[in-house]
Coordinates of C-alpha atoms in Angstrom, one line a residue:
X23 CA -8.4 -64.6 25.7
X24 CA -7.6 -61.6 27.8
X25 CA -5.5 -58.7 26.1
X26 CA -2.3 -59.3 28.6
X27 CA -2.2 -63.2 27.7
X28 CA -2.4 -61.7 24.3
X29 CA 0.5 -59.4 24.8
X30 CA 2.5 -62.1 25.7
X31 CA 1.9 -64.2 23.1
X32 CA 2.7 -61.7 20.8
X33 CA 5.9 -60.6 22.2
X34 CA 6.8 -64.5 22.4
X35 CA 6.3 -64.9 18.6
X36 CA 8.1 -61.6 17.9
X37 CA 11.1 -62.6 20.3
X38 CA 11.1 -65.7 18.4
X39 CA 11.6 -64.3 14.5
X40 CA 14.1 -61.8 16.1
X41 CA 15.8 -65.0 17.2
X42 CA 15.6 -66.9 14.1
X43 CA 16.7 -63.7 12.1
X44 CA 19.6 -63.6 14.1
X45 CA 20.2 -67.2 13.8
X46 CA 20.1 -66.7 9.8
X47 CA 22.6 -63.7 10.2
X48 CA 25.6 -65.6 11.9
X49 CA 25.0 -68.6 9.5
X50 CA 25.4 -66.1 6.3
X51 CA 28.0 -64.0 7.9
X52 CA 30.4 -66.0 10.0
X53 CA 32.1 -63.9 12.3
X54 CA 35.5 -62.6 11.0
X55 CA 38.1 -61.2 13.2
X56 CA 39.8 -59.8 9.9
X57 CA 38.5 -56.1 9.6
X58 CA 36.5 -55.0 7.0
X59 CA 37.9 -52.8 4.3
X60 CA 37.1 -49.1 4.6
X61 CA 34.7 -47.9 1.3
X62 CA 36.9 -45.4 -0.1
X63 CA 34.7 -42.0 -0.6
X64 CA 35.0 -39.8 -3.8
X65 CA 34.8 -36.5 -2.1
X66 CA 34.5 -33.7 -4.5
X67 CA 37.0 -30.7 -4.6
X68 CA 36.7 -27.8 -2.8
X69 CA 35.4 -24.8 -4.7
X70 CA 38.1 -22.0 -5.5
X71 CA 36.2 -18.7 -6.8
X72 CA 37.7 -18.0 -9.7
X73 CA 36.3 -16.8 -13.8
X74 CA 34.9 -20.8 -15.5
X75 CA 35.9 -19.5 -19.5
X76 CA 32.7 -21.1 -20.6
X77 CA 30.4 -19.2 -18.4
X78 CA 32.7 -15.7 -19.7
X79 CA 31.3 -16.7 -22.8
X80 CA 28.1 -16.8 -22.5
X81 CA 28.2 -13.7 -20.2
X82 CA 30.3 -12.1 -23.7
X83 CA 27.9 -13.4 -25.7
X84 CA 24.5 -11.5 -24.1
X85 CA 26.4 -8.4 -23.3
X86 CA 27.5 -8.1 -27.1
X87 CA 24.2 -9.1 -28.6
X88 CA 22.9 -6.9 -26.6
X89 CA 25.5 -3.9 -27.8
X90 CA 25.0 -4.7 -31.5
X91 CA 21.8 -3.6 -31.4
X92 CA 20.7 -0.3 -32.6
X93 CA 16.7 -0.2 -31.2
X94 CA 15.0 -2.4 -28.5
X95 CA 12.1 -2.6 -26.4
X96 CA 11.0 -5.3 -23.7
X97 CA 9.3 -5.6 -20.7
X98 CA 10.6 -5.7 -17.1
X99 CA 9.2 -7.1 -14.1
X100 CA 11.2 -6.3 -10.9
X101 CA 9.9 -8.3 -7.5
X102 CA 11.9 -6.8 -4.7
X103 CA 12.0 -8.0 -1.2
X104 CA 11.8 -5.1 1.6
X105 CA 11.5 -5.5 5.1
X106 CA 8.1 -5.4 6.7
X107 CA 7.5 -4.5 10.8
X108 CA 7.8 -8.2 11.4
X109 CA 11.4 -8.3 10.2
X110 CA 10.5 -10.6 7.3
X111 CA 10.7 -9.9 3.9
X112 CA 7.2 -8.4 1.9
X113 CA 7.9 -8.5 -2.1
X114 CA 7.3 -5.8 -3.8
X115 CA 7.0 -5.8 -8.1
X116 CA 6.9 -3.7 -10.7
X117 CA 6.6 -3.7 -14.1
X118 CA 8.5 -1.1 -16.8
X119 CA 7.9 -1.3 -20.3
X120 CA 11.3 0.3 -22.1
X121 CA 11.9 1.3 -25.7
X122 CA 15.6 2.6 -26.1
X123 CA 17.1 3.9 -29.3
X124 CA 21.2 4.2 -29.3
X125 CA 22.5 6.7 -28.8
X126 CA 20.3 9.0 -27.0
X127 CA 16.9 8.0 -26.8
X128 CA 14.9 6.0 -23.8
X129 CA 11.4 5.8 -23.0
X130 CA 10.6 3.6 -19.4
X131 CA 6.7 3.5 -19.0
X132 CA 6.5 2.0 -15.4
X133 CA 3.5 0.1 -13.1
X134 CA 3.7 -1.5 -10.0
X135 CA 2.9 -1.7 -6.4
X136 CA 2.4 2.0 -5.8
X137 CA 1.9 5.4 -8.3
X138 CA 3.2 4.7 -12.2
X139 CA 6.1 6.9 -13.6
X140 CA 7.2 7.9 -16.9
X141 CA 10.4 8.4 -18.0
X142 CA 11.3 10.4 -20.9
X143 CA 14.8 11.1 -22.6
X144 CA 15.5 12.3 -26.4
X145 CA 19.3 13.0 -26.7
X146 CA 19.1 17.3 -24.8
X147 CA 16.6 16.8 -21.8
X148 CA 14.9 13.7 -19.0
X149 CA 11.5 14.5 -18.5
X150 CA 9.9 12.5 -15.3
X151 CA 5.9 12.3 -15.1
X152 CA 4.0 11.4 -12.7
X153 CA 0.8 10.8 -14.4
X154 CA -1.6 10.2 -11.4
X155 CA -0.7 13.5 -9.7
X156 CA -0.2 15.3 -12.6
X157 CA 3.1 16.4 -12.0
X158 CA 6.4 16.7 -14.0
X159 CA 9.8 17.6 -13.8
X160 CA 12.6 18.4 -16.6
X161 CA 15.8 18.9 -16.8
X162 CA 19.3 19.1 -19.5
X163 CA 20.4 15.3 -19.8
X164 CA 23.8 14.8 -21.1
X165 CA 24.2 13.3 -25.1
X166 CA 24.2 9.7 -24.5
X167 CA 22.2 7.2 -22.4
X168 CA 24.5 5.8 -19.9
X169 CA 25.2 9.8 -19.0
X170 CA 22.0 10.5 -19.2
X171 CA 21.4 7.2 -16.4
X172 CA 23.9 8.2 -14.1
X173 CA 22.7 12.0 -14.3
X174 CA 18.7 11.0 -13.5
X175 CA 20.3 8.7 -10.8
X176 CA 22.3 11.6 -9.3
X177 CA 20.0 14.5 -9.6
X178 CA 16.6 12.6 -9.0
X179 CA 17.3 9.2 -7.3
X180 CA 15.9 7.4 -10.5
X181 CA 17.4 4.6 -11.2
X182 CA 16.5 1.6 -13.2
X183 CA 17.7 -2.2 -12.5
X184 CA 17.6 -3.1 -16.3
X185 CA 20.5 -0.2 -17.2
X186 CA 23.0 -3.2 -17.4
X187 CA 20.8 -4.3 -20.4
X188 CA 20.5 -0.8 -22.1
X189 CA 24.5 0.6 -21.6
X190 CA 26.5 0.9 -24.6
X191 CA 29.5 -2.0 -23.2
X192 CA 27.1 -4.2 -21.1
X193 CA 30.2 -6.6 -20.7
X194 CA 32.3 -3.8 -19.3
X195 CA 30.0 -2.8 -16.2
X196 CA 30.4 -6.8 -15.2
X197 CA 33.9 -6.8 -16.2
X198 CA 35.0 -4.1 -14.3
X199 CA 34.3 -5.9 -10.7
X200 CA 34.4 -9.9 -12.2
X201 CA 35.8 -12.0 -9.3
X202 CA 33.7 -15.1 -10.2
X203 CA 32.2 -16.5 -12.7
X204 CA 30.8 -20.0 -12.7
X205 CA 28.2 -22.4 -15.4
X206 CA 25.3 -23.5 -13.5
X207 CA 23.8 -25.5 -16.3
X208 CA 20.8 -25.5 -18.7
X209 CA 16.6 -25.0 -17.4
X210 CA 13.9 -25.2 -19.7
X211 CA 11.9 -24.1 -17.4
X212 CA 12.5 -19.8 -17.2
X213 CA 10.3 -17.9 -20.4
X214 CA 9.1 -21.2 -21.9
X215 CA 13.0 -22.0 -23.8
X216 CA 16.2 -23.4 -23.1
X217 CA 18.4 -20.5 -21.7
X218 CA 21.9 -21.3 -20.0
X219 CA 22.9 -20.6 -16.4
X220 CA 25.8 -18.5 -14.8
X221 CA 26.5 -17.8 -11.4
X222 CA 28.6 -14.4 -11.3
X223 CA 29.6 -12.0 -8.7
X224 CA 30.7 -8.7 -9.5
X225 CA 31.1 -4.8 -7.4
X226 CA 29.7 -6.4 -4.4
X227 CA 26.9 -8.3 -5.7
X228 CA 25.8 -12.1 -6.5
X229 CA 23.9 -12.6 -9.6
X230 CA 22.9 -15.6 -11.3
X231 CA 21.3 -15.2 -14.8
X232 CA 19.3 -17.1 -17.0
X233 CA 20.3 -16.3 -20.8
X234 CA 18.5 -17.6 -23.7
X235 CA 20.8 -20.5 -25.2
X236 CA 20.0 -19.5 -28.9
X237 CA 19.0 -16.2 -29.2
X238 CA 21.8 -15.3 -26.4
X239 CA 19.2 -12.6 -24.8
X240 CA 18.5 -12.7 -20.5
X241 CA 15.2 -14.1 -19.1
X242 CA 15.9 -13.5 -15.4
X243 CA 18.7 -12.1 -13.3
X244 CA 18.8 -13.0 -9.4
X245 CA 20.4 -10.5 -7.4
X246 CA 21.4 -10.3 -3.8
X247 CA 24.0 -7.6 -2.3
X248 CA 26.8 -9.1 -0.8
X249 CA 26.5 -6.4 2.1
X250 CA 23.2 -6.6 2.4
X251 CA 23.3 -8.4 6.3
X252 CA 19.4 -9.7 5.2
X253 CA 20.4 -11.2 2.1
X254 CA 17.4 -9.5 0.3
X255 CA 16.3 -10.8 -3.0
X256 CA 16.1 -9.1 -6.3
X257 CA 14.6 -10.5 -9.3
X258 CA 14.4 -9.0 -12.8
X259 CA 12.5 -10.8 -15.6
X260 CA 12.5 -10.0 -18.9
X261 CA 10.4 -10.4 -21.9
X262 CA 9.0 -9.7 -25.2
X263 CA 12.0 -8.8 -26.7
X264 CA 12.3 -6.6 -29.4
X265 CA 15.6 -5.9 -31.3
X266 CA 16.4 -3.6 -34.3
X267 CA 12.7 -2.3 -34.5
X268 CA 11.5 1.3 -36.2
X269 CA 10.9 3.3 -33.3
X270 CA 8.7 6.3 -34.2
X271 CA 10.2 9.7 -33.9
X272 CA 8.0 11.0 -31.3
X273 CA 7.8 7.7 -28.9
X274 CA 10.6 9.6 -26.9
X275 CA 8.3 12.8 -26.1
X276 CA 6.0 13.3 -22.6
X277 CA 2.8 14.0 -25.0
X278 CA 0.7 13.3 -21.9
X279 CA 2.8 15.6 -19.6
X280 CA 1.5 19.0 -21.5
X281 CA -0.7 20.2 -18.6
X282 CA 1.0 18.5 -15.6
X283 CA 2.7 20.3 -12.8
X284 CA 5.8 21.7 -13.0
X285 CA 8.3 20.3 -9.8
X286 CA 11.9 20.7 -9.8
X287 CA 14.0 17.1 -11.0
X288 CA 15.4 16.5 -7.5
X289 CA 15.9 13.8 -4.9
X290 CA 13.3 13.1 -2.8
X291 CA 15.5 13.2 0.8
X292 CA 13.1 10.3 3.3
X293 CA 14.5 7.1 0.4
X294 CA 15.9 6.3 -2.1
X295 CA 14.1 5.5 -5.3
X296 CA 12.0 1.8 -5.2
X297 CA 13.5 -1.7 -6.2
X298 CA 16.9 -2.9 -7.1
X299 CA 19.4 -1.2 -5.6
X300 CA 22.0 1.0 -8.0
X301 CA 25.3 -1.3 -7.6
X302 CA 27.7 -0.1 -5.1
X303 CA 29.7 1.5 -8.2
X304 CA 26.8 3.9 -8.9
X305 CA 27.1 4.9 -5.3
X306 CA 30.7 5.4 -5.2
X307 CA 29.8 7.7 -8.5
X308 CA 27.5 9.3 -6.4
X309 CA 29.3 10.5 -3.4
X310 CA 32.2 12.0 -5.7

């Protein structure tokens, strides 16, 4: 048999069930001139921004967990997205280990994807050391941490993306710019437990948080400026939590810094300092 014979064939037997198919159709569905009911379609509210009081809550529930306590330490990893000479976004990381003892002690050991820092501060000075380059600058730091935060952002460009975690009123810094608040749900996915997700955005800035359901301490916070026209991502995670822990009396002191370099605690003028950006309330602070 030749293939075009075959063709035919083919399309006479499919021409044939299309028929019968038909056929079938008009004998199970008789044709109705009445019009068939429009299916009615459950189409879910509009969002309005507003504050959900659950996911206040929870967000009341880190912040003052986080207030009650006297000593802490944990680890930070910040991945950072930057824009490379392509236009898309490289990721940058790094990662800060952070003992903090209230009210005027913080030690910030930092690694990542360029030269380590130090960070030093016991109650009357901030001590930055470079530890690679030998080099290290000191100056007066006000009595308490969150001056002491704002004065190493202002006079050196330091700044750290964990400082909502290590303020005295944690709550208060979201407070102060709330506009929405919203309950994501529940992931047991995020530092191997169940932790509870909110979608928040506050002083310009879109965060969604993942917060330990029973212990009521944050795993990750998701960051992107509202600003920001590239919609750059920020992403802190944070672990091996430590609370109310006997912090030795000389953890807060630049040991290692004795015969390093002395610069002058300044900002550096070409950028600002690496990763999360300091929220747009720090910069207001800043120009003042």
């Amino acid at each position: 048999m030749t293939h075009a014979k075959l063709f035919r064939r083919i399309a006479v037997i499919v021409l044939g069930l299309a028929l019968t198919a038909g056929g079938y159709a008009q004998q199970a569905h008789p044709t109705s001139k009445a019009a068939a009911k429009p299916v009615a379609k459950n189409v879910a509210p509009a969002f309005k921004p507003g504050l959900e009081p659950h996911a206040v809550d929870i967000l009341k529930q880190a912040c003052a967990r986080l207030a009650a306590a006297h000593s802490m330490s944990f680890t930070a990893v910040v991945s950072y997205e930057s824009p490379s000479r392509l236009g898309l976004p490289l990721v940058y990381s790094t990662r800060s280990e952070v003992t903090m003892q209230r009210p005027d002690k913080l030690k910030v050991v930092t690694l990542g994807d360029g030269p380590p820092s130090d960070f030093y501060y016991d109650g009357k000075t901030m001590t930055a050391y470079a530890p690679v380059e030998k080099l290290v600058a000191v100056a007066d730091a006000p009595p308490t941490i969150d001056a002491a935060l704002q004065a190493a952002f202002v006079s050196g460009a330091i700044y750290f993306p964990f400082s909502d975690v290590i303020v005295a009123d944690p709550y208060k810094d979201i407070a102060d710019g709330l506009t929405t608040a919203f309950y994501i749900g529940q992931s047991n996915v995020v530092a191997g437990t169940t932790t509870d997700m909110v979608a928040y955005v506050t002083n310009g800035v879109f965060i969604q948080i993942w917060i330990g359901a029973e212990d009521k301490l944050p795993r990750r916070i998701y960051a992107i400026y509202l600003n920001d026209r590239a919609q750059l991502r920020h992403v802190l995670e944070l672990s091996n939590w430590q609370l109310d822990i006997a912090v030795p009396a000389d953890a807060f002191t630049a040991a290692d810094a004795s015969g390093a370099a002395r610069i002058a605690f300044a900002r550096p003028d070409a950028t600002d300092a690496p990763g999360m950006k300091p929220p747009p309330k720090v910069l207001h602070q800043k120009t003042q």
